[in-house]
Amino acid sequence: MLCKRDMTQMTDSQRRSSTPVQFIRGVGPRRAEALIAAGLHTSADLIRYYPRSYIDRNAAGSLSDIRRKFLQNNIFDIEKNIPAASVSLKNQTTVIARIIKVREHSFGANRKMITAKITDDSADSAEIIFFNNVHYYRLILKEGELIAVSGNPEYDEKYKKTAFYHPEIVRIDDEDQAEYRAGKILPVYMLTQEMRKAGIGLKMIRGAVKMALDEEIAFTGETLSADILARNSLPDIRRAIRTLHFPDSTATLDRALHRMKFEELFFFEMILAMRRRGLKTSEYGADINPKSAKARSLLNGLEYGLTRAQKRALNDFARDFQSGQPMNRLLQGDVGSGKTIVSAFAMLMAVDSGYQALLMAPTEILAEQHYHTLKKLLGNSGVEIVQLVGGQKKKVRTEILDSIALGKANIIVGTHALFGGSKSSMKETEGLRYNNVGLIVIDEQHRFGVMQRAKLKSLATRSLEQKEGGAIHSPHILVMSATPIPRTLAMTLYGDLDVSIIDEMPPGRRPIQTQIVFESQLPEIYEFIRTEIRKGRQAYIVYPLVEISEKIEAKSAVEHYEFLSSEIFPNMKIGLLHGQMLWYEKEDAMKAFKNREYDIMIATTVVEVGIDVPNATIMLIENAERFGLAQLHQLRGRVGRSELQSYCFLATKDHFRYVIHKRDEEFSERKAGVIRLRAMRDTTDGFQIAEIDMKLRGAGNILGTQQSGVPEFQFSDLVSDIEIIASARSEAFALVNRDPHLRSAENEPIRNEFRRKHIVGENLVDIA
Ligand code: ADP
Ligand code: MG
């Protein structure tokens, strides 16, 4: 996917000769050097050097508000009325305050720190503290001066003080202050170390930008077409750029920012749209007939009816199979929404049309479970199902490989072994030859990397008959995910995938009751577990999350197991499951649990994915604050899988009730932990949970930036700009349909912008 470099690095100066920065009034050679070091060569570069933030009197926070928030010391309950989704850690607080007193202190061997007491219009005060660059801040922090302070404040209970550690400081001079008092919005530019050393301050940058604008703006070309601008009420590029530097009101600034976001997202979506169009014309899909006798008889034999959402997904598949092009579809459905059965229908359609179908799962336990589920469902349908996982005995493996190569096996369920395994790739693909694969299903697809999916696809494609010189004959691909990726992010990330969503649970499910409990309350919870077990239910106790190593994690699980089985549940049957066990040991343990040989399963996060034990109704997660939201949601999804009432207890340390914090990281970690637990308590909606998760961690971290291809945007935020994404996307896809080569005169600005950004290339529809 496209990276930030592509989007921003081509400079306008490469198109047309603009004034070198050195000759802009007030700059001169020394300062020019510092500017050039930051990539600002000419006036054209300067006008694209957008402010990093703005100081706006109306938007600034007050010190007394900050203190009030902290004083409500049970943070499990603050902001009760605000939906959890609006809690953001990323947003910094900015206050405008005056420096009252500056102090330097020595500590340790020869270390120094500098602190300044500040006060603002709310008459409250706070401390700003720097441990580094003391010599620099000594020059900046002057008593009596007005500054803008941005950072994450903390509250020190002992000294009853609000403190900002290493905040960003912007000095507001007298002239600025007059403007600021008059309600003017002041742009703040990023200043590099070199710029500061060369004596470049905000004022100087602002002046240089102003001159550059006067000279340059008339030559700045529009990047969007007139009809798109009009339809979306976007200001033109010149007005937008000018406003970004010198906003006259928050309203116009918002419109200018909106335009920049739209533009950025639009070009991103254009690339997705063109890529998809390229795919569509170069491949044709396996010929699967959705009218399948085997699928029909499975449906008739099912003890339950499909939900409407499941039927809708099946209709989507049927349409794709008949389209002549390969399906590339994401099936998203929350844990327990019934994706497996839907994929079984699709696989039967493939089998009935003479194809093999592959079902890949991320773990052996899960592959095993799918294998048995399918066996049970398709027991006497004449469909041959085999299982291919790592570590199978040579003789067994050879038999399986033969049946696959000969086409006797119709459905092949497995793990990474389906594409040769993740480690010893050469050895493992040995003897693995598919026979006419028409459909690939990938469960829990986020567990697989892009390359791994590609590898499986290429093995499958090779098994299909190819014609010389024609379009490629490709298998249909269905990827399934219970990782609730917010809809719009899914759309953005999987721009070249279609999405079907199962947004409905099988009927009769009761919402899981979720409760946050503190460790001092655990005895009550244990008693509750005993009572439920006496009623015939089963429980999971997940513990702990020690990330240092799997070994240590296993050790503490074992210790915990010993403690719980001897001290707490002496009369119960207890199983153990952790990552250090061999795959068949894990499977045996899970099977035993499924067969009710255990009342309680003590486990690490290995139970997280996909396991289906409907009789298990209690999930107790210890040290819950340490788990990620997606993980908590997955874990909770192990219960509530039948009509029985299920419970989830999130146990955390008692002292988490209070804000006690010293260091930055510790505080934000704790706060994030609390927000996660609250989110879990307050909603079971996976999509809502995903949105919160994304806010806490940033979109790129949700799936791992490397693999997810979440681009870094300069202006846009994938969470808060959902509506802009949607409109940019629909404009882009419509445009690629209308004018795939961007030939019409009205789309010339867009074509030029593509050239300017050098993002014309392979995979894209030719727009030259
Ligand atoms: P997931 O989407 O998390 O993979 P599963 O496919 O494991 O969910 O389904 C969860 C459980 O729901 C299974 O026990 C399955 O048999 C059951 N199930 C699936 N569809 C329905 C339905 N329409 N009505 C009732 N139960 C269903
Ligand atoms: Mg599943």
JSON list of N, CA, C and O and ligand atoms in Angstrom, two decimals, residues 335-336 339-340 366 369-370 443-444 480 482 609-611 638 641, ligand 2:
[
{"chain": "A", "resi": 335, "resn": "VAL", "atom": "N", "xyz": [-17.76, -12.63, 17.70]},
{"chain": "A", "resi": 335, "resn": "VAL", "atom": "CA", "xyz": [-17.58, -13.99, 18.23]},
{"chain": "A", "resi": 335, "resn": "VAL", "atom": "C", "xyz": [-18.93, -14.61, 18.51]},
{"chain": "A", "resi": 335, "resn": "VAL", "atom": "O", "xyz": [-19.81, -13.98, 19.08]},
{"chain": "A", "resi": 336, "resn": "GLY", "atom": "N", "xyz": [-19.11, -15.85, 18.06]},
{"chain": "A", "resi": 336, "resn": "GLY", "atom": "CA", "xyz": [-20.35, -16.56, 18.32]},
{"chain": "A", "resi": 336, "resn": "GLY", "atom": "C", "xyz": [-21.49, -16.25, 17.37]},
{"chain": "A", "resi": 336, "resn": "GLY", "atom": "O", "xyz": [-22.60, -16.72, 17.54]},
{"chain": "A", "resi": 339, "resn": "LYS", "atom": "N", "xyz": [-20.16, -17.92, 12.01]},
{"chain": "A", "resi": 339, "resn": "LYS", "atom": "CA", "xyz": [-19.49, -17.80, 10.71]},
{"chain": "A", "resi": 339, "resn": "LYS", "atom": "C", "xyz": [-19.15, -19.18, 10.13]},
{"chain": "A", "resi": 339, "resn": "LYS", "atom": "O", "xyz": [-19.19, -19.37, 8.93]},
{"chain": "A", "resi": 340, "resn": "THR", "atom": "N", "xyz": [-18.82, -20.13, 11.02]},
{"chain": "A", "resi": 340, "resn": "THR", "atom": "CA", "xyz": [-18.37, -21.43, 10.54]},
{"chain": "A", "resi": 340, "resn": "THR", "atom": "C", "xyz": [-19.40, -22.08, 9.62]},
{"chain": "A", "resi": 340, "resn": "THR", "atom": "O", "xyz": [-19.06, -22.55, 8.53]},
{"chain": "A", "resi": 366, "resn": "LEU", "atom": "N", "xyz": [-8.01, -24.97, 16.87]},
{"chain": "A", "resi": 366, "resn": "LEU", "atom": "CA", "xyz": [-9.12, -24.44, 16.09]},
{"chain": "A", "resi": 366, "resn": "LEU", "atom": "C", "xyz": [-9.34, -25.25, 14.80]},
{"chain": "A", "resi": 366, "resn": "LEU", "atom": "O", "xyz": [-10.48, -25.53, 14.42]},
{"chain": "A", "resi": 369, "resn": "GLN", "atom": "N", "xyz": [-11.08, -28.30, 15.78]},
{"chain": "A", "resi": 369, "resn": "GLN", "atom": "CA", "xyz": [-12.50, -28.05, 16.07]},
{"chain": "A", "resi": 369, "resn": "GLN", "atom": "C", "xyz": [-13.29, -27.93, 14.77]},
{"chain": "A", "resi": 369, "resn": "GLN", "atom": "O", "xyz": [-14.37, -28.50, 14.64]},
{"chain": "A", "resi": 370, "resn": "HIS", "atom": "N", "xyz": [-12.76, -27.20, 13.82]},
{"chain": "A", "resi": 370, "resn": "HIS", "atom": "CA", "xyz": [-13.44, -27.07, 12.52]},
{"chain": "A", "resi": 370, "resn": "HIS", "atom": "C", "xyz": [-13.59, -28.43, 11.85]},
{"chain": "A", "resi": 370, "resn": "HIS", "atom": "O", "xyz": [-14.62, -28.74, 11.27]},
{"chain": "A", "resi": 443, "resn": "ASP", "atom": "N", "xyz": [-9.95, -18.53, 8.35]},
{"chain": "A", "resi": 443, "resn": "ASP", "atom": "CA", "xyz": [-10.62, -18.14, 9.59]},
{"chain": "A", "resi": 443, "resn": "ASP", "atom": "C", "xyz": [-9.68, -17.29, 10.43]},
{"chain": "A", "resi": 443, "resn": "ASP", "atom": "O", "xyz": [-8.47, -17.49, 10.40]},
{"chain": "A", "resi": 444, "resn": "GLU", "atom": "N", "xyz": [-10.24, -16.36, 11.16]},
{"chain": "A", "resi": 444, "resn": "GLU", "atom": "CA", "xyz": [-9.44, -15.47, 12.02]},
{"chain": "A", "resi": 444, "resn": "GLU", "atom": "C", "xyz": [-8.27, -14.90, 11.20]},
{"chain": "A", "resi": 444, "resn": "GLU", "atom": "O", "xyz": [-7.11, -15.01, 11.57]},
{"chain": "A", "resi": 480, "resn": "MET", "atom": "N", "xyz": [-12.41, -14.66, 7.09]},
{"chain": "A", "resi": 480, "resn": "MET", "atom": "CA", "xyz": [-13.38, -14.43, 8.16]},
{"chain": "A", "resi": 480, "resn": "MET", "atom": "C", "xyz": [-12.66, -13.79, 9.33]},
{"chain": "A", "resi": 480, "resn": "MET", "atom": "O", "xyz": [-11.50, -14.08, 9.61]},
{"chain": "A", "resi": 482, "resn": "ALA", "atom": "N", "xyz": [-13.37, -12.31, 13.46]},
{"chain": "A", "resi": 482, "resn": "ALA", "atom": "CA", "xyz": [-14.20, -11.90, 14.59]},
{"chain": "A", "resi": 482, "resn": "ALA", "atom": "C", "xyz": [-13.52, -10.75, 15.29]},
{"chain": "A", "resi": 482, "resn": "ALA", "atom": "O", "xyz": [-14.04, -10.21, 16.24]},
{"chain": "A", "resi": 609, "resn": "VAL", "atom": "N", "xyz": [-8.92, -17.82, 20.93]},
{"chain": "A", "resi": 609, "resn": "VAL", "atom": "CA", "xyz": [-9.49, -17.82, 19.59]},
{"chain": "A", "resi": 609, "resn": "VAL", "atom": "C", "xyz": [-10.45, -18.98, 19.33]},
{"chain": "A", "resi": 609, "resn": "VAL", "atom": "O", "xyz": [-10.10, -20.13, 19.49]},
{"chain": "A", "resi": 610, "resn": "GLY", "atom": "N", "xyz": [-11.68, -18.62, 18.96]},
{"chain": "A", "resi": 610, "resn": "GLY", "atom": "CA", "xyz": [-12.58, -19.56, 18.32]},
{"chain": "A", "resi": 610, "resn": "GLY", "atom": "C", "xyz": [-13.13, -20.77, 19.05]},
{"chain": "A", "resi": 610, "resn": "GLY", "atom": "O", "xyz": [-14.04, -21.41, 18.56]},
{"chain": "A", "resi": 611, "resn": "ILE", "atom": "N", "xyz": [-12.61, -21.11, 20.24]},
{"chain": "A", "resi": 611, "resn": "ILE", "atom": "CA", "xyz": [-13.05, -22.36, 20.88]},
{"chain": "A", "resi": 611, "resn": "ILE", "atom": "C", "xyz": [-14.53, -22.32, 21.25]},
{"chain": "A", "resi": 611, "resn": "ILE", "atom": "O", "xyz": [-15.02, -21.32, 21.75]},
{"chain": "A", "resi": 638, "resn": "ARG", "atom": "N", "xyz": [-15.74, -16.65, 24.59]},
{"chain": "A", "resi": 638, "resn": "ARG", "atom": "CA", "xyz": [-15.74, -18.10, 24.85]},
{"chain": "A", "resi": 638, "resn": "ARG", "atom": "C", "xyz": [-16.96, -18.51, 25.63]},
{"chain": "A", "resi": 638, "resn": "ARG", "atom": "O", "xyz": [-17.30, -19.69, 25.66]},
{"chain": "A", "resi": 641, "resn": "ARG", "atom": "N", "xyz": [-22.31, -18.86, 24.61]},
{"chain": "A", "resi": 641, "resn": "ARG", "atom": "CA", "xyz": [-22.46, -19.53, 23.33]},
{"chain": "A", "resi": 641, "resn": "ARG", "atom": "C", "xyz": [-23.63, -20.51, 23.32]},
{"chain": "A", "resi": 641, "resn": "ARG", "atom": "O", "xyz": [-23.65, -21.46, 22.57]},
{"chain": "B", "resi": 2, "resn": "MG", "atom": "MG", "xyz": [-15.04, -19.04, 14.57]}
]
